[in-house]
Coordinates of C-alpha atoms in Angstrom, one line a residue:
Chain A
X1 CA 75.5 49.8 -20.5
X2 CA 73.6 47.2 -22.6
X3 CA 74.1 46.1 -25.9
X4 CA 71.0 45.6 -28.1
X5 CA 71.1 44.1 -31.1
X6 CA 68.2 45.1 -34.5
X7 CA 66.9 43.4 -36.9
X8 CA 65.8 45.8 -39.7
X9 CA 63.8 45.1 -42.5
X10 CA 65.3 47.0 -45.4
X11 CA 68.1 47.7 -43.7
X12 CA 70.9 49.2 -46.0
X13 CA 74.3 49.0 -44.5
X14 CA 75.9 51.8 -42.1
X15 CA 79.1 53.4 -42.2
X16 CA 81.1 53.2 -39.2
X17 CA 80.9 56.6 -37.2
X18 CA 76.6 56.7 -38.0
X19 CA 74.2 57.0 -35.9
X20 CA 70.3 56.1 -35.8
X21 CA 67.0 57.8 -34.3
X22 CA 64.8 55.3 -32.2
X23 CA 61.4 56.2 -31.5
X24 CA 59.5 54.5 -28.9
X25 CA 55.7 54.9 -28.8
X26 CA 53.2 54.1 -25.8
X27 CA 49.7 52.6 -26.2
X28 CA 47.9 56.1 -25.8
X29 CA 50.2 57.4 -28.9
X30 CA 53.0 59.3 -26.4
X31 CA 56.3 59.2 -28.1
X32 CA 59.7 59.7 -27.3
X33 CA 62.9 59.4 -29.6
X34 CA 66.3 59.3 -29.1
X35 CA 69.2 58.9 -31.2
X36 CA 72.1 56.0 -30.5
X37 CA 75.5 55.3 -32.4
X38 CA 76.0 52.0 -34.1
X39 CA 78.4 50.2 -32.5
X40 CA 78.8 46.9 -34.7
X41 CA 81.1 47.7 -37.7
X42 CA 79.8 47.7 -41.2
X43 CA 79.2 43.8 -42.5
X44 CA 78.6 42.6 -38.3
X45 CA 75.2 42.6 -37.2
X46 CA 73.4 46.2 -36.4
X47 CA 74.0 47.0 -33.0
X48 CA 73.5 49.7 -30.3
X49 CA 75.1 50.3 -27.0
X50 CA 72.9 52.4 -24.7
X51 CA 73.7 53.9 -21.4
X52 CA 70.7 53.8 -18.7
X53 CA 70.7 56.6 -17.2
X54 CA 68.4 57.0 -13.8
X55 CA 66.4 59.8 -14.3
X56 CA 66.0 58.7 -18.6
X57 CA 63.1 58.1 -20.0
X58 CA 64.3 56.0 -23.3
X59 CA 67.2 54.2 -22.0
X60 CA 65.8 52.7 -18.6
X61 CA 63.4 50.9 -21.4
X62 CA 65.7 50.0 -24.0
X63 CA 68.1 48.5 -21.1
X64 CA 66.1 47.0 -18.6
X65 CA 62.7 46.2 -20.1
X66 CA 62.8 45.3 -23.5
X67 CA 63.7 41.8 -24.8
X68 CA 63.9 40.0 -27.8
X69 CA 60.7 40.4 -30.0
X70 CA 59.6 43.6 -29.0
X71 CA 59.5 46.1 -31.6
X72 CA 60.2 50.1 -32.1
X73 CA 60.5 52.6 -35.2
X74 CA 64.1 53.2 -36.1
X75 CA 65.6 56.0 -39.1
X76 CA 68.9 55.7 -40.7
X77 CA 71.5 55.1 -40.6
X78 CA 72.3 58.6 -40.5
X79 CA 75.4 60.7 -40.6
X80 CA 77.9 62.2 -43.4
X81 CA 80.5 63.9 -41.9
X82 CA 81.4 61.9 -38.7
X83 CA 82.2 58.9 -40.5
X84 CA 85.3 56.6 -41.1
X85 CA 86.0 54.6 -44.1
X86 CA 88.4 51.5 -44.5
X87 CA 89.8 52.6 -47.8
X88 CA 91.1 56.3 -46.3
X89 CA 95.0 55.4 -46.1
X90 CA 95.7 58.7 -43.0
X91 CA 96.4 57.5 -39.4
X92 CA 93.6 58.0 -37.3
X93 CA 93.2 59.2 -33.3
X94 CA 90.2 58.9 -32.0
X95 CA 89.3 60.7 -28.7
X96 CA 86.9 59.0 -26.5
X97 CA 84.7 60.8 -23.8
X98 CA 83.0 57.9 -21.5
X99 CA 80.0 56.8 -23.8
X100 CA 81.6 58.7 -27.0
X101 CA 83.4 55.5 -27.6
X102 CA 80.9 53.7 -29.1
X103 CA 80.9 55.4 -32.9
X104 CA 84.6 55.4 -32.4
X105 CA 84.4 51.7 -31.9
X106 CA 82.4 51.2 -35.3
X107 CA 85.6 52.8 -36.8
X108 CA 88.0 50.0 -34.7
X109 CA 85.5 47.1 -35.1
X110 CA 85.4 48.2 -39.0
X111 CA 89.1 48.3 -39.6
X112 CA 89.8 45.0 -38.2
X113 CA 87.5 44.0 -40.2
X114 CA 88.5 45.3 -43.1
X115 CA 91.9 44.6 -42.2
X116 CA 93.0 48.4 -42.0
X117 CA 96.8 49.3 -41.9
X118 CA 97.2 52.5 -41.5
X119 CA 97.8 53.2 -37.6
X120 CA 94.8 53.9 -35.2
X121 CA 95.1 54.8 -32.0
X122 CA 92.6 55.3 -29.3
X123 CA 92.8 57.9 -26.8
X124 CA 90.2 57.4 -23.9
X125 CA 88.7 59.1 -21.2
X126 CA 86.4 57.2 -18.8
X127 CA 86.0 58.0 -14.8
X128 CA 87.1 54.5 -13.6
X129 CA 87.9 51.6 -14.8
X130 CA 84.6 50.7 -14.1
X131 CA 83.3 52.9 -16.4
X132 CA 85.2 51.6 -19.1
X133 CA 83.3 49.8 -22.1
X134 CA 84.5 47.2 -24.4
X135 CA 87.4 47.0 -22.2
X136 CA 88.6 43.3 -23.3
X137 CA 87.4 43.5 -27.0
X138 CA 90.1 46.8 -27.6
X139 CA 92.7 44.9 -26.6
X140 CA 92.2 43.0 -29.6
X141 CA 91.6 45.4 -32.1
X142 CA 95.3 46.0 -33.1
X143 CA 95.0 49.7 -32.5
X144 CA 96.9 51.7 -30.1
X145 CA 94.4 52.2 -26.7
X146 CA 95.2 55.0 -24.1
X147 CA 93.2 55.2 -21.3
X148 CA 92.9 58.5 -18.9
X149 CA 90.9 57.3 -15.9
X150 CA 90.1 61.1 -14.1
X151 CA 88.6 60.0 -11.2
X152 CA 89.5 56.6 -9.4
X153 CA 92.4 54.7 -10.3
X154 CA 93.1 51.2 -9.5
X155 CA 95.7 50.0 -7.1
X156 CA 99.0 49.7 -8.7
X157 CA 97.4 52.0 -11.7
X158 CA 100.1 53.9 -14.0
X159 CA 98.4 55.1 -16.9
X160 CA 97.0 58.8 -17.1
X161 CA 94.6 60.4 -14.3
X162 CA 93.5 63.2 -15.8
X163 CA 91.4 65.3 -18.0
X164 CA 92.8 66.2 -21.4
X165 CA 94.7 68.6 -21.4
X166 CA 97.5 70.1 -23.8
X167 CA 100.3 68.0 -22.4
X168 CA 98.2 64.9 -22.6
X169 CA 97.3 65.4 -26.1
X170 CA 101.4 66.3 -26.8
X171 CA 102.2 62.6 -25.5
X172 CA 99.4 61.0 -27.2
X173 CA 98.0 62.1 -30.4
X174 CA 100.2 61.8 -33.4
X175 CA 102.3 64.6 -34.5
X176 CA 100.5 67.2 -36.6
X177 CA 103.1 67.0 -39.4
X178 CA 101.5 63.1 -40.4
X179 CA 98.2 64.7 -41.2
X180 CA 96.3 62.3 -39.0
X181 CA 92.5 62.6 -39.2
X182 CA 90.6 62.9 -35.6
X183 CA 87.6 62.1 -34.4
X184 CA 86.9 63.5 -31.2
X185 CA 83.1 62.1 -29.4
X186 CA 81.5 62.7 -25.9
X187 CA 80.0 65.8 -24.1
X188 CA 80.4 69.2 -25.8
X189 CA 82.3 70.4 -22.7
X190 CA 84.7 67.3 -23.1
X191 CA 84.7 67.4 -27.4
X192 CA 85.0 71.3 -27.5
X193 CA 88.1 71.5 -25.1
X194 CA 90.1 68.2 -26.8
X195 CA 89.2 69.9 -30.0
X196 CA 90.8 73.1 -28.9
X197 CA 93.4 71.8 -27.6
X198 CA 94.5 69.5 -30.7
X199 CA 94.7 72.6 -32.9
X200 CA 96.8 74.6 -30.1
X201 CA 99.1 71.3 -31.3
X202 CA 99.1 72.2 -34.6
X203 CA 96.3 70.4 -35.9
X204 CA 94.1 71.7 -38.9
X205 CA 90.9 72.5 -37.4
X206 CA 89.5 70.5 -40.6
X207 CA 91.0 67.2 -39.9
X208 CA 89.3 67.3 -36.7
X209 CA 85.9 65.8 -36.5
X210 CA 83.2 65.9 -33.6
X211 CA 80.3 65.1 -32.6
X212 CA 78.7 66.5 -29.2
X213 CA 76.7 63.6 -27.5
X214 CA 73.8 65.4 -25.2
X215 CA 72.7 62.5 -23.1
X216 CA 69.3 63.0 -21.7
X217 CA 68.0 59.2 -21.1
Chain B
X1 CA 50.5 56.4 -35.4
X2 CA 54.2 54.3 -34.6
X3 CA 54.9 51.0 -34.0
X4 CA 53.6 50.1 -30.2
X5 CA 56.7 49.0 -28.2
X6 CA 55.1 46.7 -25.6
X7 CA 55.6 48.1 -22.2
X8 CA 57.0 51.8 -23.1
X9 CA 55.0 54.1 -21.0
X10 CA 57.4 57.2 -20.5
X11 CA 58.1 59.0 -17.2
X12 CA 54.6 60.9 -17.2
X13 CA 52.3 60.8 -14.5
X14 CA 48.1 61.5 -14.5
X15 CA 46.5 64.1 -13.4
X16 CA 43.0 65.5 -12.9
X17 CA 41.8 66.6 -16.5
X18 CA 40.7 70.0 -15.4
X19 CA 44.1 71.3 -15.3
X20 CA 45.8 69.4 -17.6
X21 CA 44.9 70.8 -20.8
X22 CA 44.7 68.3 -23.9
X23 CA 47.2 67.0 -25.1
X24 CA 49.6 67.4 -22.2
X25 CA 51.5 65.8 -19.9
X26 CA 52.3 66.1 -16.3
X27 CA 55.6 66.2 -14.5
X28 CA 57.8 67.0 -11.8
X29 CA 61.1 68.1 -13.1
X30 CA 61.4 71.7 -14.6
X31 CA 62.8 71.3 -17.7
X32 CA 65.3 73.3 -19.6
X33 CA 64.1 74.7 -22.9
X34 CA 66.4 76.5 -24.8
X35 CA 67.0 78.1 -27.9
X36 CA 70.1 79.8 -27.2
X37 CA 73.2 79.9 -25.0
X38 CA 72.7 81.5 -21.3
X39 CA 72.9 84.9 -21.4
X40 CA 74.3 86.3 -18.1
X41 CA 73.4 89.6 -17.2
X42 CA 74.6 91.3 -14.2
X43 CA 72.1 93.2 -12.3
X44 CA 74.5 96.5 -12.9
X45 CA 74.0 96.1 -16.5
X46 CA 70.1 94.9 -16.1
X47 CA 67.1 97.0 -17.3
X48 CA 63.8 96.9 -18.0
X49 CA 62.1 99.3 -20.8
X50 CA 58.6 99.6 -22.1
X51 CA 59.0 101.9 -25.1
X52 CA 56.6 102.6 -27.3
X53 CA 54.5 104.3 -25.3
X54 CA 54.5 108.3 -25.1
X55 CA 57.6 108.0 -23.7
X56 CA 59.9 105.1 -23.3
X57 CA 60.1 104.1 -19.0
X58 CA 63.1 102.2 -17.6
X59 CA 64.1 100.8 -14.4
X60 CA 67.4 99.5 -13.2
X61 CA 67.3 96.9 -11.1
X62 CA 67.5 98.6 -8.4
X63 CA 64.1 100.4 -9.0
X64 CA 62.5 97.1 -10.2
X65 CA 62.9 95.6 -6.9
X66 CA 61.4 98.5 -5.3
X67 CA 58.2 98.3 -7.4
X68 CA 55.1 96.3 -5.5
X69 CA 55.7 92.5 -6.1
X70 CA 53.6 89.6 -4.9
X71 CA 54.5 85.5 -4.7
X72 CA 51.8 83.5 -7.2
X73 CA 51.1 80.0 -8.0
X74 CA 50.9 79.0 -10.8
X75 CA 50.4 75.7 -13.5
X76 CA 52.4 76.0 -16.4
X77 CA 51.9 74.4 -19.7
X78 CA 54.6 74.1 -22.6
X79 CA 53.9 73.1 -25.9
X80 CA 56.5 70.5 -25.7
X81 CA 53.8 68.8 -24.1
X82 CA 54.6 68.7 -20.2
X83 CA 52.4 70.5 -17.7
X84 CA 53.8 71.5 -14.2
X85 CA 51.1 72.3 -11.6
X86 CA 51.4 74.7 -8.6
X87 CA 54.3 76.2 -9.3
X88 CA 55.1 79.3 -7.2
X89 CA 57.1 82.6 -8.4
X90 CA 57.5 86.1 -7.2
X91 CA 57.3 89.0 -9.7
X92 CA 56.1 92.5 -10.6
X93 CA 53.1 92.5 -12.1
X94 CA 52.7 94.0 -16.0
X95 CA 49.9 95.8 -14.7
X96 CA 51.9 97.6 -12.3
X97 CA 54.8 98.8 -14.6
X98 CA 52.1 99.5 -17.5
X99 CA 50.8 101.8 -15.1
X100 CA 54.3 103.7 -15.8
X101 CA 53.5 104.6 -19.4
X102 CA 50.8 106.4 -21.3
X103 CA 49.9 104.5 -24.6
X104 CA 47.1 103.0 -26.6
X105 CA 48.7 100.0 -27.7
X106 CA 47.0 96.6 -28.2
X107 CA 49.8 94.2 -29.0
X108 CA 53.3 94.3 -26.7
X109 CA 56.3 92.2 -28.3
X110 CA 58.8 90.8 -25.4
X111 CA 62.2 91.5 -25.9
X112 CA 65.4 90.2 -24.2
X113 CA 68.6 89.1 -23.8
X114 CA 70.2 86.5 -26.2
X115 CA 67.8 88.3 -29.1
X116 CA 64.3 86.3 -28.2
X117 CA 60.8 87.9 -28.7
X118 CA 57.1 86.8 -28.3
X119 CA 54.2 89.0 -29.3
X120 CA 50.6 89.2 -26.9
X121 CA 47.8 90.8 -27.1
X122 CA 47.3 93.8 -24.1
X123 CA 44.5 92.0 -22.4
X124 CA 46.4 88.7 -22.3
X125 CA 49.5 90.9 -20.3
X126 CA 47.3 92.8 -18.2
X127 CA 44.1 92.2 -15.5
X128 CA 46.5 90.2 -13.3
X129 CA 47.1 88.0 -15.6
X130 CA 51.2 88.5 -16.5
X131 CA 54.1 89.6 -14.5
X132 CA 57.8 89.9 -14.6
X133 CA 59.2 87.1 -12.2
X134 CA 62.5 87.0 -10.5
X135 CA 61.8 84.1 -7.5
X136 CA 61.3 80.8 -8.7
X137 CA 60.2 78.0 -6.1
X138 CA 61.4 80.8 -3.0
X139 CA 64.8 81.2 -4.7
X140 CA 66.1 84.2 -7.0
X141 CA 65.2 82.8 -10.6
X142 CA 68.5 80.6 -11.8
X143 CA 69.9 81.8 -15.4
X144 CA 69.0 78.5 -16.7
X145 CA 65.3 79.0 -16.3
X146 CA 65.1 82.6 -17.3
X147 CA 66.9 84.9 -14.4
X148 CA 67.4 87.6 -13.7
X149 CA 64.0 88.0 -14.5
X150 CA 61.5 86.3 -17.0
X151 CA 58.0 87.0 -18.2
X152 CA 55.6 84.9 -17.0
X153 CA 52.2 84.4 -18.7
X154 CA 51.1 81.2 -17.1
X155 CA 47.6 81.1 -18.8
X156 CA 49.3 81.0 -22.4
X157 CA 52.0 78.4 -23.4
X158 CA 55.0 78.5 -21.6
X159 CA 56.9 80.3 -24.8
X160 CA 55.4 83.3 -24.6
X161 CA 56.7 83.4 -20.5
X162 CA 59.8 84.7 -22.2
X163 CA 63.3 83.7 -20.3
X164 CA 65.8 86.8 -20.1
X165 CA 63.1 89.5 -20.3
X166 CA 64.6 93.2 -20.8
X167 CA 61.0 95.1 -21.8
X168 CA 58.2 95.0 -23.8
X169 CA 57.7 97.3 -27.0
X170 CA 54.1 98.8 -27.6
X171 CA 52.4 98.1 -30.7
X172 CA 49.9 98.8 -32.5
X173 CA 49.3 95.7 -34.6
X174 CA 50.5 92.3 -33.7
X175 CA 54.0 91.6 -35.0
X176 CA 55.3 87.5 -35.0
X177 CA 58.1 86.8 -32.9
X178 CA 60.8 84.2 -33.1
X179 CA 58.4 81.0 -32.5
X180 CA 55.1 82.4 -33.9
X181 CA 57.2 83.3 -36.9
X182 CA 58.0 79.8 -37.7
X183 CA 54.9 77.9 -37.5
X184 CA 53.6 78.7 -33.4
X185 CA 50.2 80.2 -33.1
X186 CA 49.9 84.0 -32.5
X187 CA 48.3 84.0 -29.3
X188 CA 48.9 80.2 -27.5
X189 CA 46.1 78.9 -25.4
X190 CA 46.6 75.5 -24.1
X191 CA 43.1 75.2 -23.0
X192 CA 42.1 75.6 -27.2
X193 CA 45.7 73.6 -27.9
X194 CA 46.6 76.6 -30.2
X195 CA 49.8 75.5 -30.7
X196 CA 50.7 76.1 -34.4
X197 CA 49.7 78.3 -37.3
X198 CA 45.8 77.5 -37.9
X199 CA 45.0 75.8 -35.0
Chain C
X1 CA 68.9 69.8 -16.2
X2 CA 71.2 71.8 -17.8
X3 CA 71.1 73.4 -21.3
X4 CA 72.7 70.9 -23.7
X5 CA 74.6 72.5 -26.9
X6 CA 74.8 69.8 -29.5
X7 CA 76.0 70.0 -33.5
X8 CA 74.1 69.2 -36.6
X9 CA 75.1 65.6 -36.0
X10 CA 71.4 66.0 -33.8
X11 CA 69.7 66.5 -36.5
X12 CA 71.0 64.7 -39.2
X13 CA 67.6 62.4 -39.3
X14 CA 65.7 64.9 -39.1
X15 CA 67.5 66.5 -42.3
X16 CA 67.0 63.3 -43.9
X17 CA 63.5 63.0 -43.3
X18 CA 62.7 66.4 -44.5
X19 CA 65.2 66.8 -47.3
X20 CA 65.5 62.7 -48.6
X21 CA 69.7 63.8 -48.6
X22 CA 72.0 63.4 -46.2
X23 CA 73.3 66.9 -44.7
X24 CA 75.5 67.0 -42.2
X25 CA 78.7 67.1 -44.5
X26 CA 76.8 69.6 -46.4
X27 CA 78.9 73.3 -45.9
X28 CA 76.4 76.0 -45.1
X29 CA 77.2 80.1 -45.0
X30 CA 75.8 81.7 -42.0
X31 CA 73.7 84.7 -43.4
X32 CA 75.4 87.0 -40.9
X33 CA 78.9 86.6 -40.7
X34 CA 79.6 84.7 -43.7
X35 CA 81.7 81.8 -41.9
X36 CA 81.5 78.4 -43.9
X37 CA 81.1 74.9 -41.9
X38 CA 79.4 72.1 -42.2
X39 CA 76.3 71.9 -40.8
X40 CA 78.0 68.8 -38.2
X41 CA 79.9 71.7 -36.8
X42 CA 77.0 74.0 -36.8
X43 CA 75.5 74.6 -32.9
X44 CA 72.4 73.1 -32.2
X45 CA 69.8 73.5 -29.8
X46 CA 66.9 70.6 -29.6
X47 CA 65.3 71.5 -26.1
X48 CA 63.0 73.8 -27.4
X49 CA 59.8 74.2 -29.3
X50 CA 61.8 73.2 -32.1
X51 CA 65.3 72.7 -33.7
X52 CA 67.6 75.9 -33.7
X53 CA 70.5 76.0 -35.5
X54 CA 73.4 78.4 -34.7
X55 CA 76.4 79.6 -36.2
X56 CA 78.9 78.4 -34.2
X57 CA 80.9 82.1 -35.2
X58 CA 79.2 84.9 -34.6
X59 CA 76.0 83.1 -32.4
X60 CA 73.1 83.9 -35.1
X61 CA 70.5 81.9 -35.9
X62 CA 70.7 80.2 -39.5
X63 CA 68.1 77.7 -39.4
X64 CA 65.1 77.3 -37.6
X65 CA 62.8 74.1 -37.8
X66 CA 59.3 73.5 -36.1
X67 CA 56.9 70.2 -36.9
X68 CA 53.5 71.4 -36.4
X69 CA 50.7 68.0 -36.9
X70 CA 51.0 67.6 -40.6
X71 CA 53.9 71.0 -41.8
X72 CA 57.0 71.3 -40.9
X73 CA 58.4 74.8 -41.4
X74 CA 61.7 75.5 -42.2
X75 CA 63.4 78.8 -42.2
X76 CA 66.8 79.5 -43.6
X77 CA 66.9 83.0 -43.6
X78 CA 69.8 83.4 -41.4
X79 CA 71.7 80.8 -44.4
X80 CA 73.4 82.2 -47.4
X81 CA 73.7 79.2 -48.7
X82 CA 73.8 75.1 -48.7
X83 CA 76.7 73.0 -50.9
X84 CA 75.2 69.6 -51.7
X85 CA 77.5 67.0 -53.5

C-alpha cells in the first residue's frame, strides 16, 4: 500500500466518501485508467492510497515507479451517493473490507476534522494484522475501531477472527432502532453479504450505503 | 492524446505485425469479458438449435458430442484491444451442424444463455471458418470463458465468438445484436479495425 | 480472472463526463420490472466492450454505454426513467 499525494490544478474540493479516475498514458498513446478513493479528508491535502497488486497494470506504476514530478490525467472528484458529510447529526458504522477502508477513512479523517460528535464506529475486516492500513492513525480518530482479523491472528490476539457474519454484526453495529447510517466498502462478495446481513438486523436497506471495489491492478 | 506519464508502459508485450492486427495488443492472460452474470447450464438442460431453417434441428448434449469435432488453433483478437496468439480449442464446426438444416439464409443471429446475441453473415460462419467450442487450452471450456460451449469466430473480433451459445437463428437480412446495436460494427474484422459503426 | 460485479459507483466519471451531472444518487426505474434505486446500487459490468448496466432486481439491462473514437452511444431503453435533483 502506498500513499500518493496530487497536486491538481483547478482542483475543487472532494467530499469524504469520493472517488477519482486516473488515467495513465504511454509514449505510443496506450492508456489505462483506473479509479482510486480519496483518502485525505476534505480541507487536507488530496490524497490516494493504492494497493499494488502483482499481476496489476496501474498500481505496480503508481506504487513503485512514479515519484514526485511525474504527471498523469485525473477526473473528479466523483461520487454522490457514497458520501459522508460533517453536518449529518446520525451515528455512523462503517464496514471495512481490506482496502475498502480508505473512503471510509475520508469519512473518519473528515469528522475529526470537523470535529464531528455524533458516534462513529468502525468495523473492519482485514486478513492479518499485517494487512491492516492506517493502523496507528485510527487509534486517534476518536471513533470506535473493531477489527476482525479472518485469517492469522497474533499471539495473545482477542479480538474477532472471522468473517462477518449475523452474530458479528449483532455485537458490533449499533442497534437498528438509532437509525444509524452505514457505509459498507470492499469486494462485492464481502459488501453484498455485510449488507444482507445488516438488514436481517433490522436495518432499512436505505440507510445502508455500498460501494463494490473490483480490484484489477 | 493524454498527458505522458514518464515511464508507464503497461503490461503488453510486441509481437510480429502480421498477426497483430492494428491497433492491438498482445498478451498472455485470457481475460474475462463480461456483460452479464455466469449463466450455469447443466448439460441435462443444454441444447443447441438452428431454427429458421425449413425446420428448426436440435441437439442435446449428448448428440452434440457425438457430432465430428476437431482441436484448432487459433489467434484471437478483442476489440478491447488485446490479441492472444495460438490459442487451441476443440469444437464442432458450423459447417457440420448447418449441414443439419435446409435453408437459404444469409445472415445467422447467435443466441444464448444470459440473453446475448451477435449477428454474421453465412460466409463469415461457414468454409471452416466458425465452430461451436467446448475445450479450451485441452480442458472442457470453464463457465467463465463461455462453457459449456461458445461460438468461436476467430477471424472476426472476439464479440461475435459469443460465450454461452444455445443456436443460431437463420435470417434473411442482417438483424444488430446486443453490441452491434450500440455503436459495434456489423460484421468486425480486426484486420480492417471495423470496430464501431462507420468504420 | 474472475468476472467482477461492481455498482454505478464504477461509473460515476464516466457519467460525469458524458452528462456534466453527477449521477450516482440519481434514482433510476428499470424499464422491466419497475424497481427504483439509485444508479450506486445499480449492477455494473465494465469488462466488456463497454459499460453495462443491470438492474440489480430482475437482471435486465437498463443502460448500455460504448465509446467508439469520437461518439459515445448511450442506450437507455431498458430505463423508465432518471430523477435528477
Amino acid at each position: 500500500m502506498s500513499t500518493l499525494e496530487l497536486e491538481v490544478p483547478g482542483w475543487s474540493d472532494h467530499r469524504a466518501g469520493q472517488h477519482l479516475d486516473v488515467r495513465l498514458t504511454a509514449e505510443d498513446g496506450y492508456q489505462a485508467q483506473r479509479s482510486y478513493s480519496i483518502a485525505s479528508a476534505p480541507g487536507e491535502p488530496l490524497a490516494i492510497t493504492v494497493e499494488r497488486l502483482e499481476d496489476g497494470e496501474v498500481s505496480p506504476y503508481l506504487v513503485g515507479e512514479a515519484h514526485e514530478g511525474d504527471r498523469f490525467e485525473v477526473r473528479g472528484p466523483i461520487g454522490g451517493y457514497f458520501v459522508w458529510d460533517a453536518d449529518e447529526p446520525e451515528r455512523v458504522l462503517l464496514v471495512a473490507g481490506g482496502s475498502g477502508v480508505v473512503p471510509l477513512m475520508a469519512m473518519a479523517r473528515h469528522r475529526a476534522r470537523a470535529g464531528g460528535e455524533a458516534p462513529m464506529r468502525l468495523l473492519y475486516s482485514s486478513r492479518s494484522l499485517e494487512d491492516v492500513i492506517y493502523r496507528e492513525e485510527l487509534e486517534t480518530l476518536g471513533i470506535d475501531v473493531v477489527h476482525t482479523l479472518t485469517r492469522e491472528q497474533p499471539p495473545g490476539w482477542s479480538g474477532y477472527a472471522r468473517r462477518i457474519d449475523d452474530e458479528l454484526l449483532r455485537e458490533v453495529a449499533f442497534p437498528a432502532s438509532e437509525s444509524p447510517r452505514v457505509y459498507v466498502c470492499g469486494s462485492t462478495r464481502f459488501v453484498d453479504a455485510a449488507a444482507d446481513g445488516l438488514v436481517r438486523l433490522g436495518y432499512d436497506p436505505a440507510w445502508v450505503r455500498t460501494e463494490r471495489f473490483g480490484a484489477t491492478g | 492524446m493524454g498527458i505522458i506519464s514518464r515511464g508507464f508502459r503497461g503490461r503488453r508485450q510486441d509481437g510480429p505485425p502480421d498477426r497483430v492486427p492494428p491497433g492491438q495488443y498482445l498478451t498472455d492472460d485470457f481475460p474475462v469479458l463480461s456483460a452479464g452474470p455466469t449463466p450455469h447450464t447443466s448439460l441435462d438442460e443444454w441444447t443447441f438449435t438452428i431454427q429458421g431453417g425449413a425446420e428448426p434441428v436440435r441437439w442435446t448434449w449428448d448428440e452434440f458430442r457425438t457430432l465430428p469435432s476437431e482441436e484448432i488453433t487459433k489467434d484471437i483478437h478483442c476489440v478491447t484491444k488485446w490479441s492472444k496468439l495460438d490459442t487451441g480449442w476443440e469444437g464442432v464446426s458450423v459447417d457440420t451442424l448447418l449441414e443439419a438444416v435446409e435453408h437459404e439464409a444469409e445472415y445467422v443471429v447467435a443466441f444464448c444463455d444470459g440473453g446475448y446475441t451477435t449477428n454474421l453473415p453465412l460466409e463469415d460462419v461457414t468454409g471452416g471458418k466458425a465452430w461451436v467450442a467446448f475445450g479450451y487450452d485441452g480442458e472442457p471450456l470453464e463457465p467463465e470463458h463461455g462453457g459449456p460451449a461458445r461460438l468461436l469466430v476467430p477471424h472476426l473480433y472476439f464479440w461475435k465468438s459469443a460465450k454461452w451459445v444455445r443456436g443460431l437463428d437463420l435470417r434473411d437480412e442482417d438483424e444488430p445484436g446486443f453490441w452491434e446495436s450500440n455503436g459495434y460494427h456489423l460484421r468486425g474484422d480486426p484486420w480492417q479495425e471495423q470496430r464501431y459503426w462507420g468504420d | 480472472m474472475m468476472e467482477r460485479t461492481l455498482d454505478g459507483n464504477a461509473v460515476g466519471g464516466l457519467l460525469l463526463e458524458l452528462f456534466g451531472v453527477e449521477l450516482t444518487a440519481a434514482p433510476c426505474v428499470c424499464g422491466s420490472c419497475g424497481a427504483r434505486e439509485e444508479v450506486a446500487r445499480l449492477d455494473v459490468y465494465v469488462d466488456c466492450p463497454g459499460v453495462v448496466v443491470r438492474c440489480r432486481h430482475c437482471g435486465d439491462v437498463m443502460i448500455t454505454i460504448v465509446r467508439g473514437r469520437e461518439r459515445t452511444w448511450v442506450d437507455l431503453r431498458g430505463t423508465r426513467g432518471l430523477e435528477l435533483g
